[in-house]
mmCIF file of C-alpha atoms and ligand atoms in Angstrom:
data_model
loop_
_atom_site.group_PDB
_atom_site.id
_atom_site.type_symbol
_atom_site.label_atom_id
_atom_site.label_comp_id
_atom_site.label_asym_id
_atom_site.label_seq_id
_atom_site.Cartn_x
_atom_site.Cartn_y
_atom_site.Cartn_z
ATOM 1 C CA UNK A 1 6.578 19.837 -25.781
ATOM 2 C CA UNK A 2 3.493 22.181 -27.234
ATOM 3 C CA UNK A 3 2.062 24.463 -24.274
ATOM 4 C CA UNK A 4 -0.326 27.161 -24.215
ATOM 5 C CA UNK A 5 -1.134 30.201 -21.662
ATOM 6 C CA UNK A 6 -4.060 31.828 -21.643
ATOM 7 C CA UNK A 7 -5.639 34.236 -19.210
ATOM 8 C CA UNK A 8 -9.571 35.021 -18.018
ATOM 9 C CA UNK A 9 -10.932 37.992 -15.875
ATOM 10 C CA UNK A 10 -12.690 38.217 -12.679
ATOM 11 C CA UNK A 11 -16.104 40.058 -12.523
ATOM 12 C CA UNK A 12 -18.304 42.285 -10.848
ATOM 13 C CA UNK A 13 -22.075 41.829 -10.639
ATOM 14 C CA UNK A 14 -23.420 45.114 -11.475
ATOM 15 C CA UNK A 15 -27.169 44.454 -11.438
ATOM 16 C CA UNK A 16 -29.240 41.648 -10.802
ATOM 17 C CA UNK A 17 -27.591 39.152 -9.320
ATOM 18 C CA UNK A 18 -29.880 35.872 -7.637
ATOM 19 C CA UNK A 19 -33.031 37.312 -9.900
ATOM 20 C CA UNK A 20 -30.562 35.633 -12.724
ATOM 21 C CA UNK A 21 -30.494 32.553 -11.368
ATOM 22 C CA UNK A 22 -34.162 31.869 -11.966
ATOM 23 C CA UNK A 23 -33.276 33.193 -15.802
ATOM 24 C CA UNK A 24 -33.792 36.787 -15.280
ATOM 25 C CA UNK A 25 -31.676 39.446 -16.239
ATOM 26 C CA UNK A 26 -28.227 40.382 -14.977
ATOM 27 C CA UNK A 27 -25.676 43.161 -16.286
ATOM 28 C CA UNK A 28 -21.780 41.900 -14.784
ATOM 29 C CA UNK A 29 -18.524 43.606 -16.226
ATOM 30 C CA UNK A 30 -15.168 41.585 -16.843
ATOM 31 C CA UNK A 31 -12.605 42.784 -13.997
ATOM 32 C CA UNK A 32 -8.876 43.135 -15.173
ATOM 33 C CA UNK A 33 -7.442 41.103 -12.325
ATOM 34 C CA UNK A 34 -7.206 37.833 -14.555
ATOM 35 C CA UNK A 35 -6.946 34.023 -13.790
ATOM 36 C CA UNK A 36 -3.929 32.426 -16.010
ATOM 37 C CA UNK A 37 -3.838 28.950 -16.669
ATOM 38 C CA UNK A 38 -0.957 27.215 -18.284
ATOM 39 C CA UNK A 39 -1.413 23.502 -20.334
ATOM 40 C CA UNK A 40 1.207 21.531 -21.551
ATOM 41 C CA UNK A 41 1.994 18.144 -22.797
ATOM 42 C CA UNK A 42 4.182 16.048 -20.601
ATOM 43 C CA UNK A 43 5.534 12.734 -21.388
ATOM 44 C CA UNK A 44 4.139 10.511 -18.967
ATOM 45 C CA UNK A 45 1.543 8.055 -19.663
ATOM 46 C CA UNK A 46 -1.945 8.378 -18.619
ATOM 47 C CA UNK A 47 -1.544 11.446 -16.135
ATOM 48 C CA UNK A 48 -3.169 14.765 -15.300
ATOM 49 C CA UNK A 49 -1.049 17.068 -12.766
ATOM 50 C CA UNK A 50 -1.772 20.088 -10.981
ATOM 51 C CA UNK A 51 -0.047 23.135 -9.594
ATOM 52 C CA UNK A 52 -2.215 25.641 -8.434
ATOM 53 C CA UNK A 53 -0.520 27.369 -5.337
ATOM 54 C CA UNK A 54 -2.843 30.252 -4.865
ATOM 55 C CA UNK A 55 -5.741 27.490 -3.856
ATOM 56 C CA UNK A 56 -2.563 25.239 -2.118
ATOM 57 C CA UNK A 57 -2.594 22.278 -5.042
ATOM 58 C CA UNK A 58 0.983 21.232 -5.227
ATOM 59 C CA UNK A 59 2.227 18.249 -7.552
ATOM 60 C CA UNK A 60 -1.426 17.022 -7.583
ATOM 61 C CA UNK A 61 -1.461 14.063 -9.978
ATOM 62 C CA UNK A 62 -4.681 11.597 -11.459
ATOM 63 C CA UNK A 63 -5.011 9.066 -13.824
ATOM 64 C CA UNK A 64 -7.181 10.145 -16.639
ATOM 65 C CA UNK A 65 -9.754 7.730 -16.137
ATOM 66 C CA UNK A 66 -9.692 8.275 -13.124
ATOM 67 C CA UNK A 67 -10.858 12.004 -13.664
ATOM 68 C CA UNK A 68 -13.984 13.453 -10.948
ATOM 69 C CA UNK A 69 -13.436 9.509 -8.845
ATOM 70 C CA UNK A 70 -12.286 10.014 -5.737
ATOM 71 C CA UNK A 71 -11.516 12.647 -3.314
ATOM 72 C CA UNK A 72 -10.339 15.816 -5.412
ATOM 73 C CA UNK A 73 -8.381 18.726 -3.247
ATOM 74 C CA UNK A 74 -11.609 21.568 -3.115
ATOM 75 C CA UNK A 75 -8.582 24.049 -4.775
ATOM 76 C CA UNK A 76 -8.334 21.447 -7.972
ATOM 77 C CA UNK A 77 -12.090 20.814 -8.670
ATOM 78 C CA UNK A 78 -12.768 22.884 -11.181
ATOM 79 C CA UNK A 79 -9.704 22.314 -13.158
ATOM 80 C CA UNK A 80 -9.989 18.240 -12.390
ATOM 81 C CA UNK A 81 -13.910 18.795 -13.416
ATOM 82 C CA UNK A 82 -13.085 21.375 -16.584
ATOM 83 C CA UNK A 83 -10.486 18.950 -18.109
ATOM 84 C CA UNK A 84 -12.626 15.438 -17.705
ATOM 85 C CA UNK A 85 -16.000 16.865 -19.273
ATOM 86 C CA UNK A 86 -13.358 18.673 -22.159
ATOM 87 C CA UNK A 87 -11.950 14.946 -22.430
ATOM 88 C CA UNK A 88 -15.168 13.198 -22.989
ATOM 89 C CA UNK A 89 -16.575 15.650 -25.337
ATOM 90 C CA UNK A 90 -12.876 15.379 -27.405
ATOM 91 C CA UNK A 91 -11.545 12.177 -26.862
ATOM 92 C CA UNK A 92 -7.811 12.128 -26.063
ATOM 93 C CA UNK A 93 -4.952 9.978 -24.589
ATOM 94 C CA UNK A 94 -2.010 12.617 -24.495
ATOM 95 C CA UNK A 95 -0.837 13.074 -20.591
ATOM 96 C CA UNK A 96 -1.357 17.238 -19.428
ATOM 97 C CA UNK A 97 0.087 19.412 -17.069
ATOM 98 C CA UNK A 98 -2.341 22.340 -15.520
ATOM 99 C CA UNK A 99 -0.509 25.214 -13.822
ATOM 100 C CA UNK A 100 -3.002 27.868 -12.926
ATOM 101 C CA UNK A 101 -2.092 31.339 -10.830
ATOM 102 C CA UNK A 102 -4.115 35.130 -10.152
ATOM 103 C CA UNK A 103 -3.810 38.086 -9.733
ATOM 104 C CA UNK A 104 -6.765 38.126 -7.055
ATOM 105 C CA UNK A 105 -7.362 36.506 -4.167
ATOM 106 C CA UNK A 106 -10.406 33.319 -4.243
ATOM 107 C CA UNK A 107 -11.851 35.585 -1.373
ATOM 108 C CA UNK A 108 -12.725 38.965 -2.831
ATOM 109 C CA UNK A 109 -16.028 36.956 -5.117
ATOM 110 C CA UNK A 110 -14.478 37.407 -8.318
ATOM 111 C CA UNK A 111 -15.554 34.277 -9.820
ATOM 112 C CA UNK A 112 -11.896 32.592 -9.101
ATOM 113 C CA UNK A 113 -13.684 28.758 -10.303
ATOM 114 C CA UNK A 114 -15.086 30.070 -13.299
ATOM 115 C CA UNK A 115 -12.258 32.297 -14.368
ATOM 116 C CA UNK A 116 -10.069 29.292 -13.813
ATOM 117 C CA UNK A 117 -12.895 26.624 -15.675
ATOM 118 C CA UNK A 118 -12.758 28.915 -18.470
ATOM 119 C CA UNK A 119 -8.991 28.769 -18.766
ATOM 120 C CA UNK A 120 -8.729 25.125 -18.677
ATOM 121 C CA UNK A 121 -11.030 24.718 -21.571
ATOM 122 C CA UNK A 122 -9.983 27.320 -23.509
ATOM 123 C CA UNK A 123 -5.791 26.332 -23.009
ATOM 124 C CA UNK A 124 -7.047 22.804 -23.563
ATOM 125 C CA UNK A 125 -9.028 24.271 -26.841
ATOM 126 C CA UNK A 126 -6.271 25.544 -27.985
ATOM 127 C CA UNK A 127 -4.045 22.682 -26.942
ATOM 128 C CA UNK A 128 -5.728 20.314 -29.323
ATOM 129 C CA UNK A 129 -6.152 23.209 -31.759
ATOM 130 C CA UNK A 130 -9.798 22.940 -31.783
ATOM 131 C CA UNK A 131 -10.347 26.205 -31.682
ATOM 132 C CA UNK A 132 -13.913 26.307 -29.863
ATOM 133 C CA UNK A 133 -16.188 28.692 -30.161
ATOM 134 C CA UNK A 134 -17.253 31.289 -27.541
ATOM 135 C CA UNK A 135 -20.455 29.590 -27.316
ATOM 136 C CA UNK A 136 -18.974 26.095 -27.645
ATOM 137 C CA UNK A 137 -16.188 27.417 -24.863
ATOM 138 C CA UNK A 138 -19.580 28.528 -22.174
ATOM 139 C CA UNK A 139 -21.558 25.272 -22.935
ATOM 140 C CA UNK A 140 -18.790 23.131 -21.375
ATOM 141 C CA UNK A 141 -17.468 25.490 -18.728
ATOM 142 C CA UNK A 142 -21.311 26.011 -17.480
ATOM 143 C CA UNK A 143 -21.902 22.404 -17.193
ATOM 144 C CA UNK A 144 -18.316 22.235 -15.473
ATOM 145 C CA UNK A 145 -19.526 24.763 -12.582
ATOM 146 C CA UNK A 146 -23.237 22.835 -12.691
ATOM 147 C CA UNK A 147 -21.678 19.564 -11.860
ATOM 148 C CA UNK A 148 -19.560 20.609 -9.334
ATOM 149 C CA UNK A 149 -22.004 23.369 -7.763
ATOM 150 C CA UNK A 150 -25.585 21.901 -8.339
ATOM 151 C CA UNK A 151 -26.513 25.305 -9.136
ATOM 152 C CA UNK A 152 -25.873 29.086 -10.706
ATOM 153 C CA UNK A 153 -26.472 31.031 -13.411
ATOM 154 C CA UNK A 154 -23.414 30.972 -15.625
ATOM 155 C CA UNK A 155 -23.419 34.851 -15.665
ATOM 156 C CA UNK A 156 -19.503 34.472 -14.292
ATOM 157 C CA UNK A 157 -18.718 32.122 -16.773
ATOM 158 C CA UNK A 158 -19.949 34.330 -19.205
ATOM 159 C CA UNK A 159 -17.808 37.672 -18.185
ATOM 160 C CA UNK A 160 -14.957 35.589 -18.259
ATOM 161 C CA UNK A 161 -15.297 34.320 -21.664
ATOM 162 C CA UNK A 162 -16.854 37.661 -23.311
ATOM 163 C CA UNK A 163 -15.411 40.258 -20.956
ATOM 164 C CA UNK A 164 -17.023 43.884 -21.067
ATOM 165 C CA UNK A 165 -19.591 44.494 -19.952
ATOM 166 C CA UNK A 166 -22.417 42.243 -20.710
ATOM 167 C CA UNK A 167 -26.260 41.992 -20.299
ATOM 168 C CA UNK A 168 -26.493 37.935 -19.146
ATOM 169 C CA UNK A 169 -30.098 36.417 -19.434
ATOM 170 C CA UNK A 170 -31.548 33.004 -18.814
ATOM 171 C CA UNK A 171 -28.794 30.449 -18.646
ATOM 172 C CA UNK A 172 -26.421 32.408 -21.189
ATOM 173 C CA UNK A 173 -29.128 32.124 -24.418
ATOM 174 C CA UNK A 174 -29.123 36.681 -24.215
ATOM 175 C CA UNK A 175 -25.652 37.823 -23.552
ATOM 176 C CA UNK A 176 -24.930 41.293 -25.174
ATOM 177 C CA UNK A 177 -22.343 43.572 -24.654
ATOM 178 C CA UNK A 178 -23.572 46.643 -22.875
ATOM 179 C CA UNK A 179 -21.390 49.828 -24.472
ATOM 180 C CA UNK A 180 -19.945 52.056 -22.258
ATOM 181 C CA UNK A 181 -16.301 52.916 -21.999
ATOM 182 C CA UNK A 182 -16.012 53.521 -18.295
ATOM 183 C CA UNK A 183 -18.008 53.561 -15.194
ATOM 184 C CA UNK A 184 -16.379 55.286 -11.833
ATOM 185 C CA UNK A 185 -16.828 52.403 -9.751
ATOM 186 C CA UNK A 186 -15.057 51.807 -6.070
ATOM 187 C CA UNK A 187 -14.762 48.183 -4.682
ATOM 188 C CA UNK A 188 -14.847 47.708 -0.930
ATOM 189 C CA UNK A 189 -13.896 44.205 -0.428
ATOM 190 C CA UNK A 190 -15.661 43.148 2.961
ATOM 191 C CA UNK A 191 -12.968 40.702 4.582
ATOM 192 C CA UNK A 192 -15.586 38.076 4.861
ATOM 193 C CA UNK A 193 -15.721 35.216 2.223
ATOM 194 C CA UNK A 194 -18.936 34.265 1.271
ATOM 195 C CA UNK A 195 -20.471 31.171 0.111
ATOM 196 C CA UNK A 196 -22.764 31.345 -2.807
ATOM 197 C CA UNK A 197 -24.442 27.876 -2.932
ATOM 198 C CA UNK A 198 -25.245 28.615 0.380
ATOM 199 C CA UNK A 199 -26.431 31.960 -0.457
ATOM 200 C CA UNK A 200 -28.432 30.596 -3.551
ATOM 201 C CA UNK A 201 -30.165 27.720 -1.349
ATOM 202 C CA UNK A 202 -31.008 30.264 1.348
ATOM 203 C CA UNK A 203 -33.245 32.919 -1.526
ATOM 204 C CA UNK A 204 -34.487 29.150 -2.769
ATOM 205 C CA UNK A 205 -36.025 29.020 1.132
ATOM 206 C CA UNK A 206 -37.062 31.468 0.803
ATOM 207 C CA UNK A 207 -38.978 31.503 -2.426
ATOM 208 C CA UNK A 208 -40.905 28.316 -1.041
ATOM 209 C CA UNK A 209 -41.759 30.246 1.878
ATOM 210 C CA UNK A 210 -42.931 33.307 0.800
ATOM 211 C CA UNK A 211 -43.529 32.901 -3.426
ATOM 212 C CA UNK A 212 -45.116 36.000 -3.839
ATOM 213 C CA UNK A 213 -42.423 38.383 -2.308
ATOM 214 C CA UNK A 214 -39.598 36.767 -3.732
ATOM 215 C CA UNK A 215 -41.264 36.703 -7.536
ATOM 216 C CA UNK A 216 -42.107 40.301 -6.529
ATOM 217 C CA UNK A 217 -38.538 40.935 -5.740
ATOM 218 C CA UNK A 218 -37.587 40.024 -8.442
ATOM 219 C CA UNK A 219 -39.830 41.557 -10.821
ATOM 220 C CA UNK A 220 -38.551 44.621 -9.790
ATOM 221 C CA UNK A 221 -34.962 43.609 -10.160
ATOM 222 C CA UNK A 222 -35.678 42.715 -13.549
ATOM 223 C CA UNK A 223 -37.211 46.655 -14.520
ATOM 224 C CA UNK A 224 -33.863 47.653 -12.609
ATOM 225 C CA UNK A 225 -31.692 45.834 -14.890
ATOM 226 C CA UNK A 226 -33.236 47.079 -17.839
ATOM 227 C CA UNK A 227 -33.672 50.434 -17.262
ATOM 228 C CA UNK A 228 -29.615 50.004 -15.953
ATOM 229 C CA UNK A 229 -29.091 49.029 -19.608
ATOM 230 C CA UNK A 230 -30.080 52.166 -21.024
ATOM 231 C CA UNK A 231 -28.583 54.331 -18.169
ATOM 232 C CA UNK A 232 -25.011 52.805 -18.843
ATOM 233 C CA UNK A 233 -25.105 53.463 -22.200
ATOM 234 C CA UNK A 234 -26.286 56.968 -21.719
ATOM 235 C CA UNK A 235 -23.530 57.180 -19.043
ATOM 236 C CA UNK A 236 -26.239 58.297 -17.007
ATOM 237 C CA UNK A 237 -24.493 57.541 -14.002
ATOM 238 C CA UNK A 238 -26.976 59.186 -11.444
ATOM 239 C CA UNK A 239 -29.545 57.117 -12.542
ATOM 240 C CA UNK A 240 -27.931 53.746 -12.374
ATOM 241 C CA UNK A 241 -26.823 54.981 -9.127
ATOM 242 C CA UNK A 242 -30.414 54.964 -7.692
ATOM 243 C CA UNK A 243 -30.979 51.663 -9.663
ATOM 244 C CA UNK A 244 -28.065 50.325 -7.552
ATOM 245 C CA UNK A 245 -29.647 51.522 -4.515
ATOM 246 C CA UNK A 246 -32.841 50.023 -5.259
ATOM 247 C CA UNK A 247 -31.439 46.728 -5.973
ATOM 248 C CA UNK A 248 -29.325 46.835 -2.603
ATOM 249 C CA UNK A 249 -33.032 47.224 -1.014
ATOM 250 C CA UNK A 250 -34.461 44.296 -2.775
ATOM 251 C CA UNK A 251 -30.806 42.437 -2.035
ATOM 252 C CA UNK A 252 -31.654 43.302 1.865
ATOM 253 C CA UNK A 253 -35.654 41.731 1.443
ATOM 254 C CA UNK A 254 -33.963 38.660 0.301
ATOM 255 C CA UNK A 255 -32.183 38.607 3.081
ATOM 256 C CA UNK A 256 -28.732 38.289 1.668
ATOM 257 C CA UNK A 257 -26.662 41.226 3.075
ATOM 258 C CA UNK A 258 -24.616 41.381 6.658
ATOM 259 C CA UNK A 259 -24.234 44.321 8.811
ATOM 260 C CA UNK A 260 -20.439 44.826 7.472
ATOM 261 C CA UNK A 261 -21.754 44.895 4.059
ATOM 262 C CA UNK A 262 -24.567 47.512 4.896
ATOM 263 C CA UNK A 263 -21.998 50.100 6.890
ATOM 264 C CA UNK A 264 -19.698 49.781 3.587
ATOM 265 C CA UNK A 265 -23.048 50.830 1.635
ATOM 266 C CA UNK A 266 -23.845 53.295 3.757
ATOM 267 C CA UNK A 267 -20.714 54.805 4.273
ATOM 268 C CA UNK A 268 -20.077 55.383 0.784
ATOM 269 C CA UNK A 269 -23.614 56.984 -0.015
ATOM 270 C CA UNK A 270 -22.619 59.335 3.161
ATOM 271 C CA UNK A 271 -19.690 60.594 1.218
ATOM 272 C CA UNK A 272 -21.950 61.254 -1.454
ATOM 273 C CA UNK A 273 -21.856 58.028 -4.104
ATOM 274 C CA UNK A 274 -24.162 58.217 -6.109
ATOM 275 C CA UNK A 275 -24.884 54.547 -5.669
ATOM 276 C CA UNK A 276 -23.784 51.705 -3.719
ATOM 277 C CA UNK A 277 -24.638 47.882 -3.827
ATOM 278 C CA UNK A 278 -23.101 44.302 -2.690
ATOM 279 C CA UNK A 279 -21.916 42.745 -5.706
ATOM 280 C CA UNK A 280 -22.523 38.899 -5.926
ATOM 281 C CA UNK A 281 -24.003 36.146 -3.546
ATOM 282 C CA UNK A 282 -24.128 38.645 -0.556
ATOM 283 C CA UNK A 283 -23.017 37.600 3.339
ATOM 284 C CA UNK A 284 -19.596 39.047 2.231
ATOM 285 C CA UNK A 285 -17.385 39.403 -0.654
ATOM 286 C CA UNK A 286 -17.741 42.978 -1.692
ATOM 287 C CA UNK A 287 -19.788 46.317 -2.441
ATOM 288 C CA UNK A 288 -19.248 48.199 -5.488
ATOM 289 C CA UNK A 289 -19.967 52.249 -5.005
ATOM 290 C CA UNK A 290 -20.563 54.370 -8.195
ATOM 291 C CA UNK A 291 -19.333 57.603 -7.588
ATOM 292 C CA UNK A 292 -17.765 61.292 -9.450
ATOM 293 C CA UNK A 293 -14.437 61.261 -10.341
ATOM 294 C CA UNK A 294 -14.019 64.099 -7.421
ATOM 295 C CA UNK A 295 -15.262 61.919 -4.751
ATOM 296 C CA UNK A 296 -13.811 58.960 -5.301
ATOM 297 C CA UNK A 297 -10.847 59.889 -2.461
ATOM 298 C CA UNK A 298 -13.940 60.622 0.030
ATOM 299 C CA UNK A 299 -15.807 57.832 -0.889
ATOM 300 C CA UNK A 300 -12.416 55.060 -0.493
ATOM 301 C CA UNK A 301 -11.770 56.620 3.050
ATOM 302 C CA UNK A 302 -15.664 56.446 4.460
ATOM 303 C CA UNK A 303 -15.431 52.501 3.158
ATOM 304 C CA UNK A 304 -12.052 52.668 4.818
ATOM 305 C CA UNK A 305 -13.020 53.904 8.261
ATOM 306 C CA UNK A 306 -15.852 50.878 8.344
ATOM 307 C CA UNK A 307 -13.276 48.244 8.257
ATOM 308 C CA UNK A 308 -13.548 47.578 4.250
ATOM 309 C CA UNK A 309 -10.421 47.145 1.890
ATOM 310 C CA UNK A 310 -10.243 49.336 -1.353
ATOM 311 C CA UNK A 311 -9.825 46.894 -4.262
ATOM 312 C CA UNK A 312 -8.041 49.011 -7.204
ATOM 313 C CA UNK A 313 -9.810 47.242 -10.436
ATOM 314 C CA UNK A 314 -10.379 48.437 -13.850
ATOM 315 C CA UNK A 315 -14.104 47.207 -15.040
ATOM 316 C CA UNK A 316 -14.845 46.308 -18.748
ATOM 317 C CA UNK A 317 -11.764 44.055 -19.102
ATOM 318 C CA UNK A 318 -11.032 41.654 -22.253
ATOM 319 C CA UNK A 319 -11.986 38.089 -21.845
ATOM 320 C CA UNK A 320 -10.579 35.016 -22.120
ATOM 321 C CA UNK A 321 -7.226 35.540 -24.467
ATOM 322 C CA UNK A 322 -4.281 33.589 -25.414
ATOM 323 C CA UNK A 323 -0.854 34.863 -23.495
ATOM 324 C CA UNK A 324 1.073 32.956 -25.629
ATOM 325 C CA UNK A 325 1.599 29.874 -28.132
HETATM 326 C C1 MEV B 401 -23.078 35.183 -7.265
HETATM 327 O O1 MEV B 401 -21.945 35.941 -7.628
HETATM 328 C C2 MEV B 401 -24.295 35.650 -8.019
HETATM 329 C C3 MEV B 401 -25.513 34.745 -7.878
HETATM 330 O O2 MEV B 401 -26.539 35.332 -8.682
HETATM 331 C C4 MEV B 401 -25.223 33.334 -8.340
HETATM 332 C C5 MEV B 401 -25.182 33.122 -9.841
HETATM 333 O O3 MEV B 401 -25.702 33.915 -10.591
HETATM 334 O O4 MEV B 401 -24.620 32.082 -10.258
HETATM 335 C C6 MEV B 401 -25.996 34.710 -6.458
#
């Protein structure tokens, strides 16, 4: 029977993240620890199944129609989600198998749902031989992660379709690649797994309490991420280390950072980064440090003797790709 592999990286929010989901700007780079997703026909009638062991989905199994009804394992949501909205946009009877696995942990903030929504569609695209689009490909896997989440930005969704590095904008109608070829970045991975929708609702409270500092907030995230842009390009990486900096600040007004999150900032700017930031919702997940090729050692270790884990990515990864047909 016909089966297809494909494979989707994590991400790293480099600038701007919660400012984007109000529509403002974000710049996130593609990760190369990768989601992989296999789909295959089987010959059963009217059935979806499910492996997914890194999330604990073993032998999962659902009528077709009866797709989102029901109570749906948290680690199969995505993929359960993914494949009914790809099924009512392109009608089809044929019973699937799903067997997803990564290279990263669902902890570290990677973007483990969207890498693996973005799978689904595209194996499933490719499946059927439809061939989507990218843009066709982000419509559905957005409104996957929207109906299951309530809210977000899609920025995830993006790097894990696109990979790069990409400047996101308002719901995914800007996304352009951002050029550099490399960026010394360390990842400190906090040991604490934070939850975004939580995160999200708690800088919504806060807009409705205090408007005028949070649209002030971000205002100036927004001049951050832009004049990031230009600084990547330029490679000027002491300048987008200050931007990270100032963003961290902004991060701390919106009251999204934890005390294990700040002594991982701070330790690495003590070593001498030349920037250092949480990267994603906040209240865990992990900080990313910019730093000189000659530091890096000093840098790891000060992050190290705070209680954070060295992640060993590569940034500017390729996106969604077939492994296979
Ligand atoms: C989470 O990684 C980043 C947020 O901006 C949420 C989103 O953009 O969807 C907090």
């Amino acid at each position: 029977m016909k089966k297809i592999a494909v494979s989707a990286p994590g991400k790293l929010m480099l600038l701007g993240e919660h400012s984007v989901v109000y529509g403002h700007p974000c710049i996130v780079t593609a990760v190369d620890q990768r989601m992989f997703c296999k789909a295959e026909f089987i010959e059963r009638k009217d059935l979806l199944q499910i492996n997914a062991p890194e999330v604990d989905v073993y032998n999962y199994a659902k009528s077709m129609n009866e797709l989102g009804k029901g109570l749906v394992p948290k680690g199969a949501k995505f993929v359960e989600i993914a494949i009914k909205n790809f099924r009512d946009a392109h009608l089809f009877e044929d019973s699937i198998r799903i067997t997803t696995s990564s290279d990263f942990s669902a902890n570290f903030g990677f973007g483990s749902s969207s890498a693996a929504t973005v799978c689904v569609i595209k194996a499933l695209s490719e499946l059927f031989e439809l061939h989507l689009s990218n843009k066709q490909l982000f419509d559905l896997s957005f409104k996957t992660v929207l109906d299951i989440q309530g809210t977000g930005s899609g920025f995830d969704v993006a790097a894990a379709i696109y990979g790069g590095t990409i400047y996101f904008k308002n719901k995914g109608e800007v996304i352009e690649n951002v050029k550099i070829d490399h960026l010394p970045l360390v990842v400190g991975y906090s040991g604490i797994k934070a939850d975004t929708v939580t995160l999200i609702k708690q800088v919504a409270k806060l807009g409705i309490q205090k408007p005028e500092l949070v649209e002030k907030i971000f205002f100036e995230i927004d001049g951050l991420v832009e004049k990031g842009k230009v600084a990547l390009e330029k490679k000027d990486f002491d300048s987008f280390g200050k931007f990270m900096n100032q963003n961290q600040h902004l991060l701390s007004q919106l009251g999204v950072c934890i005390e294990k999150l700040d002594a991982m900032i701070d330790a690495a700017i003590r070593a001498g980064a030349y920037g250092a930031k949480l990267s994603g919702a906040g209240g865990g997940d992990c900080i990313i440090a910019l730093c000189a090729k000659n530091n890096e050692q000093k840098v790891k270790k000060e992050i190290e003797k705070v209680g954070g884990e060295i992640l060993d990515v590569t940034i500017h990864a390729e996106g969604v790709r077939i492994e296979n047909s």
